[in-house]
Structure formats: structure tokens, C-alpha cells
PDB file of C-alpha atoms in Angstrom:
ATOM      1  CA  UNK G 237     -56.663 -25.526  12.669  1.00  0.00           C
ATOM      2  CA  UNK G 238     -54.006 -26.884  15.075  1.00  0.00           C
ATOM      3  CA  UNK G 239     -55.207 -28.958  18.499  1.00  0.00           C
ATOM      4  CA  UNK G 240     -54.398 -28.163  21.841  1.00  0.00           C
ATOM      5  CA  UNK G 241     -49.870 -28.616  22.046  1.00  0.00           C
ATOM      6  CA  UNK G 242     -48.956 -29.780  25.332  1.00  0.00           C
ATOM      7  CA  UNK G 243     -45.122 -29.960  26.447  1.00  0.00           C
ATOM      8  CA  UNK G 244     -43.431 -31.922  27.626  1.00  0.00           C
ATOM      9  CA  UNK G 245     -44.898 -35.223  26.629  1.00  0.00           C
ATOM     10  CA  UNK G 246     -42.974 -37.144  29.331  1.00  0.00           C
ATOM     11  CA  UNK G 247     -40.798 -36.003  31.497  1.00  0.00           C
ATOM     12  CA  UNK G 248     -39.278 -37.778  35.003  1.00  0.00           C
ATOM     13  CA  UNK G 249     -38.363 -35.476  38.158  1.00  0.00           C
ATOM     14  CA  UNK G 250     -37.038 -36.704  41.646  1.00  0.00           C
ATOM     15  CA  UNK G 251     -39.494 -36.163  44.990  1.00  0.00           C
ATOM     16  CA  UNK G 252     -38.636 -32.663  45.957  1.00  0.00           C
ATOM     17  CA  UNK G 253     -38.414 -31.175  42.704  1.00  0.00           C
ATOM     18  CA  UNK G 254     -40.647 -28.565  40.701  1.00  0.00           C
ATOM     19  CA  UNK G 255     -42.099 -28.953  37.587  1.00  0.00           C
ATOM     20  CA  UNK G 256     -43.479 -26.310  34.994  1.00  0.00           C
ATOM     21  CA  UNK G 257     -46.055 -27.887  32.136  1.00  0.00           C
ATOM     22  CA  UNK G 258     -46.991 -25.577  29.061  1.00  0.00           C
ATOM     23  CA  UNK G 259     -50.132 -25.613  26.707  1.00  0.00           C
ATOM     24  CA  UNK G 260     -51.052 -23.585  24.188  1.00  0.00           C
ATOM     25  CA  UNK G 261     -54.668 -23.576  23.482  1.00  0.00           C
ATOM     26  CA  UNK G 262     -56.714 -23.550  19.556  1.00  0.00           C
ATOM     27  CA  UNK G 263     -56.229 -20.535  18.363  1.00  0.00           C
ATOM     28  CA  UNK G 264     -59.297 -18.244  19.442  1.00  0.00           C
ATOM     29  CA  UNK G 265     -59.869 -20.504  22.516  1.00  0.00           C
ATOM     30  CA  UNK G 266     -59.678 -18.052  25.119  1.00  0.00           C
ATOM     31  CA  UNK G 267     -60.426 -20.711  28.370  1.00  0.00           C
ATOM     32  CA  UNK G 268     -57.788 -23.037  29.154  1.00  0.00           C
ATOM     33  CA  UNK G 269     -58.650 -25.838  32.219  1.00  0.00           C
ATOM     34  CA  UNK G 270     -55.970 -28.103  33.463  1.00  0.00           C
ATOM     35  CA  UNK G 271     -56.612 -31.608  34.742  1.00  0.00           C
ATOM     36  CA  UNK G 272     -55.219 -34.520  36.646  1.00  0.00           C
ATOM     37  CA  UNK G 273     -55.624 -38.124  35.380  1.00  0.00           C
ATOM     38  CA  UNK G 274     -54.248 -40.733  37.671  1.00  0.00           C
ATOM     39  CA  UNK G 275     -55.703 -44.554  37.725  1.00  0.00           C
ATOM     40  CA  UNK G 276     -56.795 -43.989  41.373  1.00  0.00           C
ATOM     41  CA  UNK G 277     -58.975 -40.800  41.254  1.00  0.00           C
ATOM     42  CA  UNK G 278     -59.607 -40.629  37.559  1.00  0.00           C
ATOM     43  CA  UNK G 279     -60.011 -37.113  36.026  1.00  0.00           C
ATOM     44  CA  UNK G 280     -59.803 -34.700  38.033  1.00  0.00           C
ATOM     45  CA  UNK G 281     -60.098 -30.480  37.498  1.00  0.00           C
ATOM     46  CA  UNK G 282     -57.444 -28.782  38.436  1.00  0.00           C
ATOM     47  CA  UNK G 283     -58.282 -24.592  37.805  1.00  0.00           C
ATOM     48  CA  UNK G 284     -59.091 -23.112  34.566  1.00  0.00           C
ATOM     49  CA  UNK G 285     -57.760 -19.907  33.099  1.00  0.00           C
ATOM     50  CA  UNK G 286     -60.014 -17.501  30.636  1.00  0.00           C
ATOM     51  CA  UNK G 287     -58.403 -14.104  29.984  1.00  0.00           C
ATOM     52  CA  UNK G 288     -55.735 -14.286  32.332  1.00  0.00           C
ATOM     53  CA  UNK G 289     -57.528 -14.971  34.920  1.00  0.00           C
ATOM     54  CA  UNK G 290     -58.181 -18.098  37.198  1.00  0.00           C
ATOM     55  CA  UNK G 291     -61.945 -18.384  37.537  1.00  0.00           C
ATOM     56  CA  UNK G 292     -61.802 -21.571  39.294  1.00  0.00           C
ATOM     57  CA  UNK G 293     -59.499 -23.525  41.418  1.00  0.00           C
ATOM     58  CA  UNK G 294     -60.155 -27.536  42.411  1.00  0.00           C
ATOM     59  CA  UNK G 295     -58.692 -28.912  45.569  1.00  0.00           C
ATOM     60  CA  UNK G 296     -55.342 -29.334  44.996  1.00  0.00           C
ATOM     61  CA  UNK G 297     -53.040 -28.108  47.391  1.00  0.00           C
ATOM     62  CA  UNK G 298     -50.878 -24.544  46.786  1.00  0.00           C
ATOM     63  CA  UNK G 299     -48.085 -26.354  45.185  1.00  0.00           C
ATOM     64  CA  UNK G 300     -49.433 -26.768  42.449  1.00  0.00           C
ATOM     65  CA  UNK G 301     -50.601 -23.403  40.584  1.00  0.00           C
ATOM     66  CA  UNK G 302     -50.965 -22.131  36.357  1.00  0.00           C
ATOM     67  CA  UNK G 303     -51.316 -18.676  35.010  1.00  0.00           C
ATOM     68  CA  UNK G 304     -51.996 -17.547  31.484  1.00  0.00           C
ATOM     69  CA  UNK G 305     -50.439 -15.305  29.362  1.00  0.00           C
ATOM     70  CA  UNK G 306     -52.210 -12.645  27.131  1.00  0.00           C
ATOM     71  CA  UNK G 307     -51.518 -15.261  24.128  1.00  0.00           C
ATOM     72  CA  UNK G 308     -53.983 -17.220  25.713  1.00  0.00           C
ATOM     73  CA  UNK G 309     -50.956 -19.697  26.344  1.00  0.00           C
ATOM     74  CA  UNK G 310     -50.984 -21.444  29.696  1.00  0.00           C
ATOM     75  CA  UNK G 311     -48.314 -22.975  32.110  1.00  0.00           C
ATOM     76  CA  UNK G 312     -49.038 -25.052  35.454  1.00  0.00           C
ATOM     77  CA  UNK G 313     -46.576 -25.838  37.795  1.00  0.00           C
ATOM     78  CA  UNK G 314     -45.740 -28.041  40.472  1.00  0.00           C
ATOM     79  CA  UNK G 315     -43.907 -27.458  43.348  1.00  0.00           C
ATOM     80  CA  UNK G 316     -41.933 -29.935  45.566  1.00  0.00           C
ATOM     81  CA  UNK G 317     -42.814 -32.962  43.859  1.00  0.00           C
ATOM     82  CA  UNK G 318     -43.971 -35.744  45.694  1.00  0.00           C
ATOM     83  CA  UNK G 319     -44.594 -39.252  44.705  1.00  0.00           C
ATOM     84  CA  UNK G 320     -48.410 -39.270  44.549  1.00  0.00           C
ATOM     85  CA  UNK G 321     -47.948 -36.464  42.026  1.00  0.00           C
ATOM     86  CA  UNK G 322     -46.842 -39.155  39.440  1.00  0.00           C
ATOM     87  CA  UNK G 323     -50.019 -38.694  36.364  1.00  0.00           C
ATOM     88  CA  UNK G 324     -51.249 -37.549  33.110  1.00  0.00           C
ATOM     89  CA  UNK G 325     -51.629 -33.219  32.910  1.00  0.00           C
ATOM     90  CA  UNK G 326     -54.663 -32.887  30.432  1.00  0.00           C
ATOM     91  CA  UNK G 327     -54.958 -28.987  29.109  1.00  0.00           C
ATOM     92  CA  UNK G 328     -58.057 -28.701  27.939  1.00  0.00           C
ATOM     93  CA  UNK G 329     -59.209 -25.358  25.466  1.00  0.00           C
ATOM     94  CA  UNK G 330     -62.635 -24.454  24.924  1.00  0.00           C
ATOM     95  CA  UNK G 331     -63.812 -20.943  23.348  1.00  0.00           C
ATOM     96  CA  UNK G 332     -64.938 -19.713  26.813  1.00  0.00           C
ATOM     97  CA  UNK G 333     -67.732 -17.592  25.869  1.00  0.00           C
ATOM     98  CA  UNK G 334     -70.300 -18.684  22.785  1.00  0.00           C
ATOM     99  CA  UNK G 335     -72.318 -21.685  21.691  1.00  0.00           C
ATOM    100  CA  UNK G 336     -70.376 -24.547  22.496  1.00  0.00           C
ATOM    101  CA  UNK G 337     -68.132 -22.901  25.217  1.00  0.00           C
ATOM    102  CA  UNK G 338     -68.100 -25.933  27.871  1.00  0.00           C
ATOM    103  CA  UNK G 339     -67.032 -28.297  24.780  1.00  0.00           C
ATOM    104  CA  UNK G 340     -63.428 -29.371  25.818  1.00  0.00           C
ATOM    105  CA  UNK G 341     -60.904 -30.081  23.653  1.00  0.00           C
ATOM    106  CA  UNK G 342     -57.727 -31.877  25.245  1.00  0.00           C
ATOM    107  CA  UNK G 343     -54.157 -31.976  24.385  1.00  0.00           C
ATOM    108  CA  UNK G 344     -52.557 -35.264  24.155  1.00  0.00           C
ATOM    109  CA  UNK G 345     -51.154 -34.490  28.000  1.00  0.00           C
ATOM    110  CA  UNK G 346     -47.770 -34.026  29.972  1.00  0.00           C
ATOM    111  CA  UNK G 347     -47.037 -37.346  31.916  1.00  0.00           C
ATOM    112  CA  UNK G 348     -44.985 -36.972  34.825  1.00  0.00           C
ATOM    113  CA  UNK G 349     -43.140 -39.662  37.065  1.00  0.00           C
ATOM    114  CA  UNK G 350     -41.759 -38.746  40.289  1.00  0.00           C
ATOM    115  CA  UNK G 351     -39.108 -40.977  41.592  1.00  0.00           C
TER     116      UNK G 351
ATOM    117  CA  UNK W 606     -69.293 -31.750  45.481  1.00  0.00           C
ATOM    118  CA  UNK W 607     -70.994 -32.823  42.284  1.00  0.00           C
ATOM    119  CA  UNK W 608     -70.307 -36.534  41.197  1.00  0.00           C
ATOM    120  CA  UNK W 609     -71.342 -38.417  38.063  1.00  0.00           C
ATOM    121  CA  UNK W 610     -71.458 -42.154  38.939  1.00  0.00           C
ATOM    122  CA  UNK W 611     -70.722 -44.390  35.990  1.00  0.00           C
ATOM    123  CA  UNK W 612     -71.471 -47.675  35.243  1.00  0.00           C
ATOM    124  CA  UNK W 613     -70.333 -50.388  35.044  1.00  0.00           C
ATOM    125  CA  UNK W 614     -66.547 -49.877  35.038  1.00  0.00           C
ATOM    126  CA  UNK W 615     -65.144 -52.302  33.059  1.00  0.00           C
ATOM    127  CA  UNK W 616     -66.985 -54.148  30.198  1.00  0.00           C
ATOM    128  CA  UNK W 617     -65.775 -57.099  27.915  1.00  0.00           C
ATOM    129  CA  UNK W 618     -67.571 -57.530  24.889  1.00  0.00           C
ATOM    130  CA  UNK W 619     -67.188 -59.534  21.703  1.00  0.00           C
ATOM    131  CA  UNK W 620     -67.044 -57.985  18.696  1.00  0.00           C
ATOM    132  CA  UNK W 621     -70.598 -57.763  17.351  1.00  0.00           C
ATOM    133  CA  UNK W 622     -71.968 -57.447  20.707  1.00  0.00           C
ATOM    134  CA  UNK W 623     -73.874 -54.252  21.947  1.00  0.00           C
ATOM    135  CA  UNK W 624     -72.600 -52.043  24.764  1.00  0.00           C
ATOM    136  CA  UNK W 625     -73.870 -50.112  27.254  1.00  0.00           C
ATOM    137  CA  UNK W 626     -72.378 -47.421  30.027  1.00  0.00           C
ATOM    138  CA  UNK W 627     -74.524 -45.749  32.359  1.00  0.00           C
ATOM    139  CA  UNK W 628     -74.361 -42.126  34.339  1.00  0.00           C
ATOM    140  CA  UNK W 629     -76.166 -41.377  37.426  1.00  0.00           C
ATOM    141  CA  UNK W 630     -76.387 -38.168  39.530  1.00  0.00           C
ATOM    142  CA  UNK W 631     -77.985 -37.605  42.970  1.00  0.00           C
ATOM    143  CA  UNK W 632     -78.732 -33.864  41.942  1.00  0.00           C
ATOM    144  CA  UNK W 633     -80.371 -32.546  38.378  1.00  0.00           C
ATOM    145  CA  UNK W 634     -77.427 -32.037  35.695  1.00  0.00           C
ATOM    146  CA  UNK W 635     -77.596 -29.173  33.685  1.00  0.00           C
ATOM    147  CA  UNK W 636     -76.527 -30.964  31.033  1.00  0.00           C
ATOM    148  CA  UNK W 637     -74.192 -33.887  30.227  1.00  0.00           C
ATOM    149  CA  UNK W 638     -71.140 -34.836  27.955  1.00  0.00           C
ATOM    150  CA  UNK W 639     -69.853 -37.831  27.040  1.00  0.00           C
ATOM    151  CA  UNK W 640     -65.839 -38.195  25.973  1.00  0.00           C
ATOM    152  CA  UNK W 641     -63.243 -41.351  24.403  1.00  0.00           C
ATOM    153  CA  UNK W 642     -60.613 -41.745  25.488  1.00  0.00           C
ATOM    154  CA  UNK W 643     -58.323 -44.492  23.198  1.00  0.00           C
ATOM    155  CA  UNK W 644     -55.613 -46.203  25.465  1.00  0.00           C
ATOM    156  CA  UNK W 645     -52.550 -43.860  25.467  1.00  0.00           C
ATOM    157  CA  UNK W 646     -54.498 -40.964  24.172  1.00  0.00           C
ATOM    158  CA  UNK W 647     -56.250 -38.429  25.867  1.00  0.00           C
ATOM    159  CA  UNK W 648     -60.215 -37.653  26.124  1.00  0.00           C
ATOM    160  CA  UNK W 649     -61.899 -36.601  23.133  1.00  0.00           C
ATOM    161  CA  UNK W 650     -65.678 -34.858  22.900  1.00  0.00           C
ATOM    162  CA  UNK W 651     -68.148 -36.722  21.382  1.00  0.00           C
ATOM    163  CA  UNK W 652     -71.376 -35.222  22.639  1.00  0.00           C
ATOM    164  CA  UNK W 653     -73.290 -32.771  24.484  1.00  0.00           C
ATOM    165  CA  UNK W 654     -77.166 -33.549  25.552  1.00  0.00           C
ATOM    166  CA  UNK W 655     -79.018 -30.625  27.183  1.00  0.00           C
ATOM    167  CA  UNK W 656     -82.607 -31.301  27.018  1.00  0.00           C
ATOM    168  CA  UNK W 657     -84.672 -33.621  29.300  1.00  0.00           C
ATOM    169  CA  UNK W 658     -84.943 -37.267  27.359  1.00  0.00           C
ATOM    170  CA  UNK W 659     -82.917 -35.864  24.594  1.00  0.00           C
ATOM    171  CA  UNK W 660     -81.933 -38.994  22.241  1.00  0.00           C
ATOM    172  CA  UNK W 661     -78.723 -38.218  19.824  1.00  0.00           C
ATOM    173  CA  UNK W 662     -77.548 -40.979  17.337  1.00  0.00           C
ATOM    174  CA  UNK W 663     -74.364 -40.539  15.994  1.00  0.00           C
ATOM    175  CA  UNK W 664     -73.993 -43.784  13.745  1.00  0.00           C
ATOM    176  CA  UNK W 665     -73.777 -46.809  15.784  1.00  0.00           C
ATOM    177  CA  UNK W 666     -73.865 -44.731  19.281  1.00  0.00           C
ATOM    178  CA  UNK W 667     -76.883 -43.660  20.779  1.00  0.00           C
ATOM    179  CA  UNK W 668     -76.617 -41.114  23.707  1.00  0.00           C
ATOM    180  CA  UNK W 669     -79.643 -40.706  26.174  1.00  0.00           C
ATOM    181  CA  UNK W 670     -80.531 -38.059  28.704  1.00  0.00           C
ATOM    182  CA  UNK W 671     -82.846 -39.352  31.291  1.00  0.00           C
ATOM    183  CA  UNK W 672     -86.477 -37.367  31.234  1.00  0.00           C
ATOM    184  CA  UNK W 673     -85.515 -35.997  34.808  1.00  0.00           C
ATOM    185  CA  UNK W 674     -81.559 -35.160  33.902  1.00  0.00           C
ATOM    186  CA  UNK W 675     -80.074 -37.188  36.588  1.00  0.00           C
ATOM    187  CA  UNK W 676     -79.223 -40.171  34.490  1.00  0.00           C
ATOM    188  CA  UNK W 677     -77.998 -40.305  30.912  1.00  0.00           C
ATOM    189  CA  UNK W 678     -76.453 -43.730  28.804  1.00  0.00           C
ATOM    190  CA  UNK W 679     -73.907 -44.296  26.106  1.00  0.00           C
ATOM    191  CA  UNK W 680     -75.116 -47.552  24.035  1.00  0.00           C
ATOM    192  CA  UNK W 681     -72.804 -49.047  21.293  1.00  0.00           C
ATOM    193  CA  UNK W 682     -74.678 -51.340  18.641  1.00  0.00           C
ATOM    194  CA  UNK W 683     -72.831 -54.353  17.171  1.00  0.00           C
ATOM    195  CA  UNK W 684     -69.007 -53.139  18.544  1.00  0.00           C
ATOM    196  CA  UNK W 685     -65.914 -52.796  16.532  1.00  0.00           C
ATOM    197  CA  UNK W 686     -62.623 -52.998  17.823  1.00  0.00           C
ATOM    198  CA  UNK W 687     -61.861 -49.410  17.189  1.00  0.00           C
ATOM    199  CA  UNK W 688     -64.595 -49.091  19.536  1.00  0.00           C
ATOM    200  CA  UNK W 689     -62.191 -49.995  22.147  1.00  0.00           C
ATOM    201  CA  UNK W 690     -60.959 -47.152  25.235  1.00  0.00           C
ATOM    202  CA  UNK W 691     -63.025 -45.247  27.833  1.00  0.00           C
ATOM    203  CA  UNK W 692     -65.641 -43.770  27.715  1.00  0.00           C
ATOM    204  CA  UNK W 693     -66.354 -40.762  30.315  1.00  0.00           C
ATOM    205  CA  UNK W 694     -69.581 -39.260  31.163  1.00  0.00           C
ATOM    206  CA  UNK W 695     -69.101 -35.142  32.433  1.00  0.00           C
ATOM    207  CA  UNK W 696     -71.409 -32.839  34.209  1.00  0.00           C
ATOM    208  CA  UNK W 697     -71.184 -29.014  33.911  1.00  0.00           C
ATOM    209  CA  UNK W 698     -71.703 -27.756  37.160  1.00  0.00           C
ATOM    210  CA  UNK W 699     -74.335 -25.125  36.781  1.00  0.00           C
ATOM    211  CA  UNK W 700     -73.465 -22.093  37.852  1.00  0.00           C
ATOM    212  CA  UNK W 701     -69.696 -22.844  37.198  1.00  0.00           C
ATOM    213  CA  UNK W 702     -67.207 -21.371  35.118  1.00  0.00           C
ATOM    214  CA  UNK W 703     -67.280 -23.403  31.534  1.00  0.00           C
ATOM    215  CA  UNK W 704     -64.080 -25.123  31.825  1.00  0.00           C
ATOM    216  CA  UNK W 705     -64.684 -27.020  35.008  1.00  0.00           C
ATOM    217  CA  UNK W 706     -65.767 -30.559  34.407  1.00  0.00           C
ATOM    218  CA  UNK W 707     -66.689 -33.311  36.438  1.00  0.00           C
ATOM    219  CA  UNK W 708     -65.894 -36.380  34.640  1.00  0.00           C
ATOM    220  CA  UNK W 709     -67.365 -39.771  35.831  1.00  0.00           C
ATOM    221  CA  UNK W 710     -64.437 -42.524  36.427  1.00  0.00           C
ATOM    222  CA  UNK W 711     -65.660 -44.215  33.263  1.00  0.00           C
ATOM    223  CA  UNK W 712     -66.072 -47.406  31.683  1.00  0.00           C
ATOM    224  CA  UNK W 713     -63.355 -49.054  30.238  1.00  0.00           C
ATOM    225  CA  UNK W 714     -64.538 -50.962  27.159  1.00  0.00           C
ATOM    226  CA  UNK W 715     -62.532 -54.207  25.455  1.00  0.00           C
ATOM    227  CA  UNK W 716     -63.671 -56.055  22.615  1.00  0.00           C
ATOM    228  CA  UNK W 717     -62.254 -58.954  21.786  1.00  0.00           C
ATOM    229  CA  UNK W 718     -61.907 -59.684  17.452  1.00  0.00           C
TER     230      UNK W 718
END
């Protein structure tokens, strides 16, 4: 079955500007979980989505934020970009519920530089 | 919060040569997974250990879970050079939802031909 499709694959915004990242998940997964990957602070969680709902939220300030749609699809967005926001977007799917539910599988990422 | 520390972070081996990472937690992990990640390409699962001193082999990678789950190791007999990227160690925070990871900063591995 198809992986985890994250888009864009690269993109460039300007400091100031917002950003929306989209994932769609295996199909079945019903958890999707966002992450940050930069050099300096590694991988990082950003808040994961099962059934349209956020369960859980890492520290990350309010601009950035996701939702899910009843497709199990998932956007994040960023809000007033800023330089240190510059990094790899990892979507992650995982079944959410059943043997195996914390497994992760990742898309191949969104990587954004902010100029 | 909950942190993995991994060890060491950046290994250069020859091909042929064994490799080891390490993973070390202050508090008990519920249980531990281990991800690659290939430069340029993004983390993949390679296994889950649950049970204290579990031992998994998956061909030339053994994976360890320390007898009191606050340690677990990655060790790579006789490398290949498509044995090269990062490897991450993850904790599931007990408790948690099931998507929420913390990954370790990992241990970047090079092998030289």
C-alpha cells in the first residue's frame, strides 16, 4: 500500500510569512504526529492528530498549529515565519489503536527555508 | 520531560568493523524503538523492544533492552556501507498518546569502503 505523501517537498518563504504543509497518512492509519527535525535540536514532536482530534501538543509556540480532516488527511501550518523555523516537517502515520499502534511510519518530509 | 540520551554521536568505522550506539534514560522506559535514517531521507522503523533484557537480531543488527529498561543498544556486526545514516533511539512516553515520540539525537554512523 502507498507510504505516508508529504507536500511540498521543498519550499522557500520570506520571515513573516505563513506556511501550510499537507500529509496524507497509509490508508487505515487513523493517528497522524507531526515533527520538527533541525541539526540543532534533532527530532522533535510537534502534536499528533487521531480522529480529528489533537491529543497532544509539544512546546511549540501558537504559530504553529495542524488539524485533520475526516479523511484522516492532515495539514500543519506555520504562522509568521521566522528564521529559526528553517527544518525538515516529518508526518508520521501509525494505526492509532491495535498491536503495533506507536510504530511510526514517516513521510519523506516538507523542508522549509526561511529567508 | 522524558529524554533518551544517545551515544556516542558520531562514529567512523571501516567497513568490516562492528558498531555500536547506546541509549540511556534516567527514568524506566516503557519500551524502546530504534529508527534509520539514510542521509536525505527521513526516519524509518526498524524495531520495537518491550520486555526487560529483550535481545532481537535482525541479520547483522542486534538490538538490546537493558534488564532494568533504562538502557537499550543498537550493535552492527562487520558494517557495510549501506549501513551508513542515523540511527535514533525513541521512548514512548507511558501514559502518552501513541504518536508522541521522544527520539534520542542519534548517532550518526560513516563507514568508510
Amino acid at each position: 500500500k502507498a507510504g505516508v505523501t508529504q507536500t511540498p517537498r521543498y519550499l522557500i518563504k520570506t520571515r513573516g510569512q505563513q506556511v501550510t504543509l499537507s500529509c496524507s497518512p497509509i490508508s487505515g492509519h487513523r493517528s497522524v504526529s507531526w515533527y520538527q527535525q533541525t541539526p540543532g535540536q534533532g527530532l522533535q514532536f510537534l502534536f499528533e492528530y487521531f480522529s480529528e482530534t489533537q491529543r497532544n501538543k509539544g512546546n511549540f509556540p501558537g504559530r504553529f498549529s495542524g488539524r485533520q480532516f475526516s479523511n484522516s488527511r492532515s495539514e500543519m501550518n506555520v504562522s509568521t515565519l521566522e528564521l529559526g523555523d528553517s527544518a525538515l516537517y516529518l508526518c508520521a502515520s501509525s494505526p492509532g489503536q491495535e498491536a503495533g499502534a506507536n510504530v511510526l511510519t514517516f513521510g519523506a518530509g516538507s523542508r522549509l527555508t526561511v529567508l | 520531560g522524558q529524554q533518551v540520551m544517545q551515544i556516542p554521536q558520531y562514529q567512523h568505522v571501516q567497513e568490516g568493523e562492528d558498531f555500536t550506539t547506546y541509549c540511556n534514560s534516567s527514568t524506566t522506559l516503557s519500551n524502546i524503538q530504534w529508527y534509520k535514517q539514510r542521509p536525505g531521507g527521513h526516519p524509518v522503523f526498524l524495531i520495537q523492544l518491550v520486555k526487560s533484557g529483550e535481545v532481537k537480531k535482525q541479520k547483522r543488527l542486534t538490538f538490546q533492552f537493558g534488564e532494568a529498561k533504562k538502557n537499550s543498544s543498537l550493535h552492527i556486526t562487520a558494517t557495510q556501507t549501506t549501513d551508513v545514516g542515523t540511527y535514533f533511539c525513541a521512548d514512548f512516553l507511558r501514559g502518552s498518546t501513541l504518536g508522541r515520540l521522544y527520539f534520542g539525537r542519534g548517532t550518526q554512523l560513516t563507514v568508510w569502503p
